[in-house]
Short mmCIF file of C-alpha atoms and ligand atoms in Angstrom, two decimals:
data_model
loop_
_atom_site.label_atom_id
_atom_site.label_comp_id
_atom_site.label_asym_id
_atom_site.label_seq_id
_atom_site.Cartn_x
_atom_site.Cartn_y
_atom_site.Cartn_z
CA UNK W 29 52.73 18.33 49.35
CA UNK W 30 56.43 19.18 49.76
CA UNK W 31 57.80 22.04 47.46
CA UNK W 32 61.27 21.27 45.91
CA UNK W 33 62.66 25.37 44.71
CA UNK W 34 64.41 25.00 41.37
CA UNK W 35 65.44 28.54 40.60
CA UNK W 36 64.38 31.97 42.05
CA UNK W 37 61.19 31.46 40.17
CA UNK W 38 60.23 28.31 39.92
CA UNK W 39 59.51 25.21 42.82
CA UNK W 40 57.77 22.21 41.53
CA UNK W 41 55.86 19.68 43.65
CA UNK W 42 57.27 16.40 45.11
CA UNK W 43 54.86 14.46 42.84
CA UNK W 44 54.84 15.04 39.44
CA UNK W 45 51.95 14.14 36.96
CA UNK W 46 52.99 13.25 33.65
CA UNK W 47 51.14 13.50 30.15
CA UNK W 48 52.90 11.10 28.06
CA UNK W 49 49.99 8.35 28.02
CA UNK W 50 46.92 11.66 28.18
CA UNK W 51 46.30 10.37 24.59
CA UNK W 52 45.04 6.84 25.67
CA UNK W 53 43.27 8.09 28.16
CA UNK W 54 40.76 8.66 25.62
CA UNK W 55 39.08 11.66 28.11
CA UNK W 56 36.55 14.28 27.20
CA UNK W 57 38.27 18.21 28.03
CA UNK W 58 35.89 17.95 31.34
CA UNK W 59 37.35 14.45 32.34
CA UNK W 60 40.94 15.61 32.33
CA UNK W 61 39.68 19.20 33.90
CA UNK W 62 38.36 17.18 37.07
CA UNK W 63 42.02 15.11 37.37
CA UNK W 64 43.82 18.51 36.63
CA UNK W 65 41.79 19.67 39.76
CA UNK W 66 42.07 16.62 41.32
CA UNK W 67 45.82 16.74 41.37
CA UNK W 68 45.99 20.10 42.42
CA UNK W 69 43.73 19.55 45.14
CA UNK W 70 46.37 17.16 46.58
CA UNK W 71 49.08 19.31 45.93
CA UNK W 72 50.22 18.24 42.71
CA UNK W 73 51.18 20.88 40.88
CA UNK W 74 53.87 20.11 38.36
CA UNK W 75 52.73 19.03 35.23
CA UNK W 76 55.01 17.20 32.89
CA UNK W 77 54.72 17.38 28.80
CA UNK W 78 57.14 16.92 25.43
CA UNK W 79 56.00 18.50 22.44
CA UNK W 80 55.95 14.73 20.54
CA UNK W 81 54.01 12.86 23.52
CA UNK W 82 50.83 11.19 21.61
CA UNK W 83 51.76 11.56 18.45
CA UNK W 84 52.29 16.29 19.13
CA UNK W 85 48.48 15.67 20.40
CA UNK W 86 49.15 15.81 24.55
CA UNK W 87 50.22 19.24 25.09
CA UNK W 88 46.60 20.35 22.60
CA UNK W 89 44.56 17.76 24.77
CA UNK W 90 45.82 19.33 27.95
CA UNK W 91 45.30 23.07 26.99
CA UNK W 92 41.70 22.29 26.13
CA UNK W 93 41.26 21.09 29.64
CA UNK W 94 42.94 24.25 30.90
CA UNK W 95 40.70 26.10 29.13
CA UNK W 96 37.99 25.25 31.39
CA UNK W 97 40.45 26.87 34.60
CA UNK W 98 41.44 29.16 33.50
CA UNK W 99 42.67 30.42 37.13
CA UNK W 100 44.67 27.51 37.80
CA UNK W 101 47.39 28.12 34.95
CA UNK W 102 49.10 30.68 38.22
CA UNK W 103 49.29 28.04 40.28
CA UNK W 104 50.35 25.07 37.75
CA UNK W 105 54.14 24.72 36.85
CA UNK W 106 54.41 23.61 33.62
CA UNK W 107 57.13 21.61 31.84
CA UNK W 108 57.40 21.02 28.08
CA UNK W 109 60.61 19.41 26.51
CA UNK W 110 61.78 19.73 22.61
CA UNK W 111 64.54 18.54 20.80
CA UNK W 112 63.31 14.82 19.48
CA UNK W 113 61.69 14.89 15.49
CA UNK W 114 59.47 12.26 14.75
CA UNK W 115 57.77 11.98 11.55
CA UNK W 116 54.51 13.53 11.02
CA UNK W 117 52.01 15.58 8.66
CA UNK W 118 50.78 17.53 12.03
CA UNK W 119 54.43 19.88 12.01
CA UNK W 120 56.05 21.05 9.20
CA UNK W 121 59.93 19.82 8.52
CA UNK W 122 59.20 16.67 10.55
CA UNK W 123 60.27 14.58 8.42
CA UNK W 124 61.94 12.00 10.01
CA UNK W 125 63.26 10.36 13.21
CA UNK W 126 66.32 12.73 14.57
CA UNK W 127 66.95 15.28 17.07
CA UNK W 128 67.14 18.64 16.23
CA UNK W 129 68.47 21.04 18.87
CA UNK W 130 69.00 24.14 16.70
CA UNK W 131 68.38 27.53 18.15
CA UNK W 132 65.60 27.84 15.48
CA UNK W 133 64.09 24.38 16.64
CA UNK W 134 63.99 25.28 20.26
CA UNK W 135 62.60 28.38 19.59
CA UNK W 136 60.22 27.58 17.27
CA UNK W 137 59.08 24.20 19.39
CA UNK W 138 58.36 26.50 22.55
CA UNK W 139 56.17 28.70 20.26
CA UNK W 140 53.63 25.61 19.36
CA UNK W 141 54.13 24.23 23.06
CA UNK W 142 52.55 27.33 24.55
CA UNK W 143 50.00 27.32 21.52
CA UNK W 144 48.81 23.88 22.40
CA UNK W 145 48.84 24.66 26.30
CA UNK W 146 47.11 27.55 25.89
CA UNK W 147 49.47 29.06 28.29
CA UNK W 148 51.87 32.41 27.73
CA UNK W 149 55.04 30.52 29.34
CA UNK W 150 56.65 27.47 30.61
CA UNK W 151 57.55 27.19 34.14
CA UNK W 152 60.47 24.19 32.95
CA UNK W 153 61.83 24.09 28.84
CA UNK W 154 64.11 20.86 29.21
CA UNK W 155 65.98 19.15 26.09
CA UNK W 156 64.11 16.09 25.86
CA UNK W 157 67.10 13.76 24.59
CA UNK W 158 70.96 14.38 23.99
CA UNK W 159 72.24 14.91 20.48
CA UNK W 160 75.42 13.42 19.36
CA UNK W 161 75.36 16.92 17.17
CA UNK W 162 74.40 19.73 20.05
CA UNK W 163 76.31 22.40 19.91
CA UNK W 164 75.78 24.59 23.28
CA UNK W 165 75.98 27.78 21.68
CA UNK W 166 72.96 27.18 19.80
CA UNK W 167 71.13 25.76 22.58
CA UNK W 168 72.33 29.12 24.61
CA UNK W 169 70.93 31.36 21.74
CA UNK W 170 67.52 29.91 22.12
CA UNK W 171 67.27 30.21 25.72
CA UNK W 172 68.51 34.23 25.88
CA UNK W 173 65.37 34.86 23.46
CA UNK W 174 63.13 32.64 25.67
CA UNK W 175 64.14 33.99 29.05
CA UNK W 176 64.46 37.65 27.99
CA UNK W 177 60.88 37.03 26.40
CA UNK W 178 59.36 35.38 29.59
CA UNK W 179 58.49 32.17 27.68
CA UNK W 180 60.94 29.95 29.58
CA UNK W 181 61.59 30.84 33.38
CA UNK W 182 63.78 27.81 33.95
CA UNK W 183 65.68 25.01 31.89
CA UNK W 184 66.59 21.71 32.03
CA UNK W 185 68.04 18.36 30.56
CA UNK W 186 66.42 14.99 30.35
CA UNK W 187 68.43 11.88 30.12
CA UNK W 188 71.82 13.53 30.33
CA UNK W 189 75.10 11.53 31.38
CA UNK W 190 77.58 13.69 33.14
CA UNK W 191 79.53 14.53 30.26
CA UNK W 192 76.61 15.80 27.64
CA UNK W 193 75.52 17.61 31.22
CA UNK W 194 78.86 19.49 31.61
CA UNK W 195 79.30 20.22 27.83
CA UNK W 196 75.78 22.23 27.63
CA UNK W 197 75.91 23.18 31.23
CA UNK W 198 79.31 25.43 31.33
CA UNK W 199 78.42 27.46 28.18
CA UNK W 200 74.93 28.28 30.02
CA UNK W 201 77.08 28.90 33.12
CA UNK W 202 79.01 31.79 31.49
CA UNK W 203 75.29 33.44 30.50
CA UNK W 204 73.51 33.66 34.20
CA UNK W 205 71.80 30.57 32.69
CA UNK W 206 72.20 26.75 34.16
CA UNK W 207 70.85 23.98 34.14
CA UNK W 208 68.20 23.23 37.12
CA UNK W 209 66.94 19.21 36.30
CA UNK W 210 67.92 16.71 34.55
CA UNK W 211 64.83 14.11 34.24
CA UNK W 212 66.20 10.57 34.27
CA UNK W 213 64.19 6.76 33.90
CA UNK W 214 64.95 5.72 37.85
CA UNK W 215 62.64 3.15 39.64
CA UNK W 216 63.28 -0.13 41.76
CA UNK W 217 63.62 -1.68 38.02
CA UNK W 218 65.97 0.57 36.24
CA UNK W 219 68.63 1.49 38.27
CA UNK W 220 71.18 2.58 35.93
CA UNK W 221 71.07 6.97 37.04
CA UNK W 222 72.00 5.44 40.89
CA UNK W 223 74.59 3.38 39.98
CA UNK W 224 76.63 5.65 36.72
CA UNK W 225 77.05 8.25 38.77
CA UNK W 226 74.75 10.91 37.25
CA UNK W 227 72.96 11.27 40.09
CA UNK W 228 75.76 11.97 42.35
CA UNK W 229 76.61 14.64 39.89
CA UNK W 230 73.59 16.12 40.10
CA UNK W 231 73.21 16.29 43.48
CA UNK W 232 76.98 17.94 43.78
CA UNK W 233 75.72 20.29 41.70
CA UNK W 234 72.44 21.10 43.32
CA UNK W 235 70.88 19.86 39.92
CA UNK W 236 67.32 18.48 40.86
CA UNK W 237 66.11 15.14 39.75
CA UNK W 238 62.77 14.14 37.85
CA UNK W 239 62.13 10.42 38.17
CA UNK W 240 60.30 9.24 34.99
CA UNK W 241 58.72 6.06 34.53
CA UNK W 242 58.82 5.62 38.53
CA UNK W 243 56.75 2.02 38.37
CA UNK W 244 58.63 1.10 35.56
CA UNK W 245 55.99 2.16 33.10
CA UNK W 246 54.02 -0.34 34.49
CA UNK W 247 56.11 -3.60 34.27
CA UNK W 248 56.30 -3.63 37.94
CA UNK W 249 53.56 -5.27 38.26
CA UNK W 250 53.84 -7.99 34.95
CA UNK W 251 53.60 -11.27 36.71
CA UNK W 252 55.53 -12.70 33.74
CA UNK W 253 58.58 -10.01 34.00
CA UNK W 254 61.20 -12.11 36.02
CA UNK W 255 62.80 -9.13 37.12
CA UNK W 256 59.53 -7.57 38.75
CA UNK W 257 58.90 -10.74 40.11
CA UNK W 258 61.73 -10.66 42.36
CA UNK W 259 60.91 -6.90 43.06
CA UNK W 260 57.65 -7.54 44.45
CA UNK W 261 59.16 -10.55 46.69
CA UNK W 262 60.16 -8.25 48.46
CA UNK W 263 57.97 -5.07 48.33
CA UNK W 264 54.64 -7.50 48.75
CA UNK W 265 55.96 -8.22 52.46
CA UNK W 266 56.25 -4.44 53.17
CA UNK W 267 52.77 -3.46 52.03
CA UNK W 268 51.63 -5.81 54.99
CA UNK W 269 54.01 -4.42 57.65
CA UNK W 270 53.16 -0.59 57.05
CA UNK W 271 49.67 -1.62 55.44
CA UNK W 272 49.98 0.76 52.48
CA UNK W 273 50.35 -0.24 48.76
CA UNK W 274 53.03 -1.15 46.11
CA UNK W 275 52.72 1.91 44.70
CA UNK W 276 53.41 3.58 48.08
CA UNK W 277 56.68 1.27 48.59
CA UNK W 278 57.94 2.26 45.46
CA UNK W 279 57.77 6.11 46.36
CA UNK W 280 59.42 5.64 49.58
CA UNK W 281 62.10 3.93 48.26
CA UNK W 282 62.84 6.48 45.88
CA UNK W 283 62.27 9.22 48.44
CA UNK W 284 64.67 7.58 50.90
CA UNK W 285 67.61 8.36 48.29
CA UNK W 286 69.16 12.23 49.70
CA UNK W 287 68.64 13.71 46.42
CA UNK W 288 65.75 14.52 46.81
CA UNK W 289 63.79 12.95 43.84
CA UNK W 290 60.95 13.79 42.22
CA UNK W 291 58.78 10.99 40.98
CA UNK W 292 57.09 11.64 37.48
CA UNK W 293 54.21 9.64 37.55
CA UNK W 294 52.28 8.38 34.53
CA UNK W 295 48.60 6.80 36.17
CA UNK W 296 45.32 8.20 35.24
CA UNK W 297 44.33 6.46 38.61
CA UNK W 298 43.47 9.13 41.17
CA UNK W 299 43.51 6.85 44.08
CA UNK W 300 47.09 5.24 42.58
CA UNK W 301 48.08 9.38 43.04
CA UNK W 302 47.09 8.83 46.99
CA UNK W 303 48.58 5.92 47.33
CA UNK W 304 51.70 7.13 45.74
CA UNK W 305 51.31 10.22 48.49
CA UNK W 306 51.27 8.10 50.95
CA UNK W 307 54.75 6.48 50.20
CA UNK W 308 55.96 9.97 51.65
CA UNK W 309 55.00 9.40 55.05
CA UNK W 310 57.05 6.17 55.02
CA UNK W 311 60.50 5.56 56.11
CA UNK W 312 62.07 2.51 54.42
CA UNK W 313 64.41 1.43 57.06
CA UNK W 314 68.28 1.20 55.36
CA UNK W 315 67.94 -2.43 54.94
CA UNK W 316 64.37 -2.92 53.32
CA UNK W 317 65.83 -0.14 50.87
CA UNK W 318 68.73 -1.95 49.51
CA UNK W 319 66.66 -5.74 49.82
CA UNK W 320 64.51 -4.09 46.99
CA UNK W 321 67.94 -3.05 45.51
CA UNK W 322 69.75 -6.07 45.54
CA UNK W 323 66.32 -7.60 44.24
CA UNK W 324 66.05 -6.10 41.15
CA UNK W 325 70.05 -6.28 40.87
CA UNK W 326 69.56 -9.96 40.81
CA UNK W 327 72.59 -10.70 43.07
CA UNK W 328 73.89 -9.07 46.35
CA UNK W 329 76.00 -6.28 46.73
CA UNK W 330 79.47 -6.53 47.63
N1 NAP Y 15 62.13 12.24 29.71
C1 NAP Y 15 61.84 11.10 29.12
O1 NAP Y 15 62.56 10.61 28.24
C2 NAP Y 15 60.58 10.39 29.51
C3 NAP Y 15 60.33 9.09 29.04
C4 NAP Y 15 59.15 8.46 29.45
C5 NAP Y 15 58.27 9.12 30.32
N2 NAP Y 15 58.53 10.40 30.73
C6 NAP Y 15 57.62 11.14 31.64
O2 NAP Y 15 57.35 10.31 32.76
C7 NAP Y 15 55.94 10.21 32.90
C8 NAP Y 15 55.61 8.91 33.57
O3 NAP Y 15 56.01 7.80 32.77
P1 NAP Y 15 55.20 6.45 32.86
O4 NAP Y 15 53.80 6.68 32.40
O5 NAP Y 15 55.98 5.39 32.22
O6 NAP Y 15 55.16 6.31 34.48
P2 NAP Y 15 54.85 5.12 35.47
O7 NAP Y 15 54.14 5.77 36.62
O8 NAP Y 15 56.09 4.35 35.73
O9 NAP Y 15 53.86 4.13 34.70
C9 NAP Y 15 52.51 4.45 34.49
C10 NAP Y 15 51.82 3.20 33.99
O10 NAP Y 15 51.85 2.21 35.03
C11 NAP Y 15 50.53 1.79 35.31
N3 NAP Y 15 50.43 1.49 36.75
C12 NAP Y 15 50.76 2.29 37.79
N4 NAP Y 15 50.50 1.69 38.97
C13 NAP Y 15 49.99 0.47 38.66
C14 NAP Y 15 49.53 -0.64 39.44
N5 NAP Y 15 49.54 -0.61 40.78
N6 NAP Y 15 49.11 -1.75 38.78
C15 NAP Y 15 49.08 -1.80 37.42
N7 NAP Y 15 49.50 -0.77 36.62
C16 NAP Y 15 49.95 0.34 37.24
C17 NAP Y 15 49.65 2.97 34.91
O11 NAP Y 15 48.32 2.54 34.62
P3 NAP Y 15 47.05 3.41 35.16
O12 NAP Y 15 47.05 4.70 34.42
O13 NAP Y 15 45.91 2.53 34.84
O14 NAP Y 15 47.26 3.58 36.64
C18 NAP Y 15 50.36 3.47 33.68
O15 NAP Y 15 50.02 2.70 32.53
C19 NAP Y 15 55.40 10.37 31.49
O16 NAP Y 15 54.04 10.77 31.47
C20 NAP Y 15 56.29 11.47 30.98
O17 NAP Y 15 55.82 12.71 31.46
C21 NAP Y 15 59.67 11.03 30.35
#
């Protein structure tokens, strides 16, 4: 599995597993234990979390099963995000929906992030959402006490435009600190980050890109979602001509684009994980890439 370097300390893999769903999963600390080792097995090394996903249960359900590896926290990077309140009895203060991206937030977020994953740092912090309120110095303040305490070794931003992007990024700029990923909803269906120009940004800026929600979160494959439908008019050809799977045709189409994008995947389906792998040994030729493009745009391009 390709490597992709973020900073001087951190690279993450190509594939990304992500914990959003772990709740549903509904898996004993030994069933997710044998994916965790599963994944890694194949490479996978880069495990995505938010302090809210299921409910602030995910990142506790995942440190259980770490528990029982204890050697493979070393070779695991780890990403947690904060910054989103939701309303619960489990964390005190949350007491409504908002986002909350105070220096004493951040910090004290981090703190029950490496509580729950049992782990003494976080190979990725990113911001989870962008506040209409964020001020960058406070952001700034959290992250000199997180670096200089080797609980953070890099940060990021998740579902940044360009402007909330340069307003957070240039204070961090001044402070040895920047901005590494920005993790943005991209697949065949939602192409919005290819076509705003927050991509392009990124990739000017050597900024690397997490893919979330890469199949769509699973609409993809709703026979009753119109816009899938004409998606897999296309794709269903392809799996015949290189004999590989949707999921496969959906990874090489995002790993055509030069950014070099990281798909964040969400299945608890190991051999969905190897199909998805082998979308990397696939070269979409120009033309079967922008077919699925012009598919899900609904018309043709200019
Ligand atoms: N930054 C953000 O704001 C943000 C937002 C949302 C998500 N995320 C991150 O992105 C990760 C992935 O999101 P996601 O779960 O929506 O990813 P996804 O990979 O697009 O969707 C996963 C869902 O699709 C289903 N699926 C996959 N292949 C399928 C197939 N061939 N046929 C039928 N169903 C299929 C999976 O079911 P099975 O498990 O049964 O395969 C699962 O329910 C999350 O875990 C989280 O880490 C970030």
């Amino acid at each position: 599995m390709e490597k992709v370097k973020i900073n001087q300390h951190v690279s993450f893999s190509k594939l990304i597993q992500g914990f959003w769903r772990a709740k549903d999963w509904n898996w004993t600390a030994q069933e997710l234990n044998r994916y965790i080792n599963e994944l890694h097995d194949r490479g996978i090394t880069t495990m995505d979390h938010a302090d809210i996903y299921g409910n602030y249960s995910c990142e506790g359900i995942f440190g259980e099963a770490l528990k029982l590896s204890p050697q493979l926290r070393e070779q695991l990077e780890i990403v947690s995000k904060c910054g989103i309140v939701l309303p619960t009895d489990r964390i005190p203060n949350a007491d409504g929906h908002r986002y909350d991206h105070s220096s004493q937030h951040i910090k004290r977020s981090v703190e029950r992030s490496l509580q729950e994953l049992n782990v003494e740092y976080l190979d990725s912090l990113l911001i989870h959402r962008p506040s209409p309120l964020m001020d960058p110095e406070e952001i700034t303040d959290a992250l000199k006490v997180l670096v200089t305490e080797g609980k953070v070794k890099s940060f990021g931003v998740s579902n940044f435009n360009k402007s909330q992007y340069d307003l957070i990024n240039r204070s961090l700029v001044c402070d040895k600190l920047h901005i590494t990923v920005n993790q943005l909803e991209v697949s065949p269906y939602t192409l919005d980050a290819l076509d705003d120009g927050i991509i392009n940004h990124m990739f000017k800026d050597d900024v690397k890109i997490m893919a979330w929600s890469p199949m769509a979160g699973g609409k993809l494959f709703d026979p009753k979602d119109e816009r899938s439908q004409r998606i897999m008019t296309v794709i269903t050809p392809l799996t015949e001509k290189y004999n590989v799977s949707t999921n496969s045709i959906i990874v090489a189409w995002l790993n055509k684009h030069p950014a070099s994008i990281m798909p964040v995947l969400g299945t608890h389906n190991i051999n969905r994980i190897d199909e998805a792998i082998d979308g990397f040994g696939l070269t979409l030729t120009d033309q079967e890439w922008f077919d699925i493009y012009t598919a899900s745009l609904g018309h043709d391009i200019a």
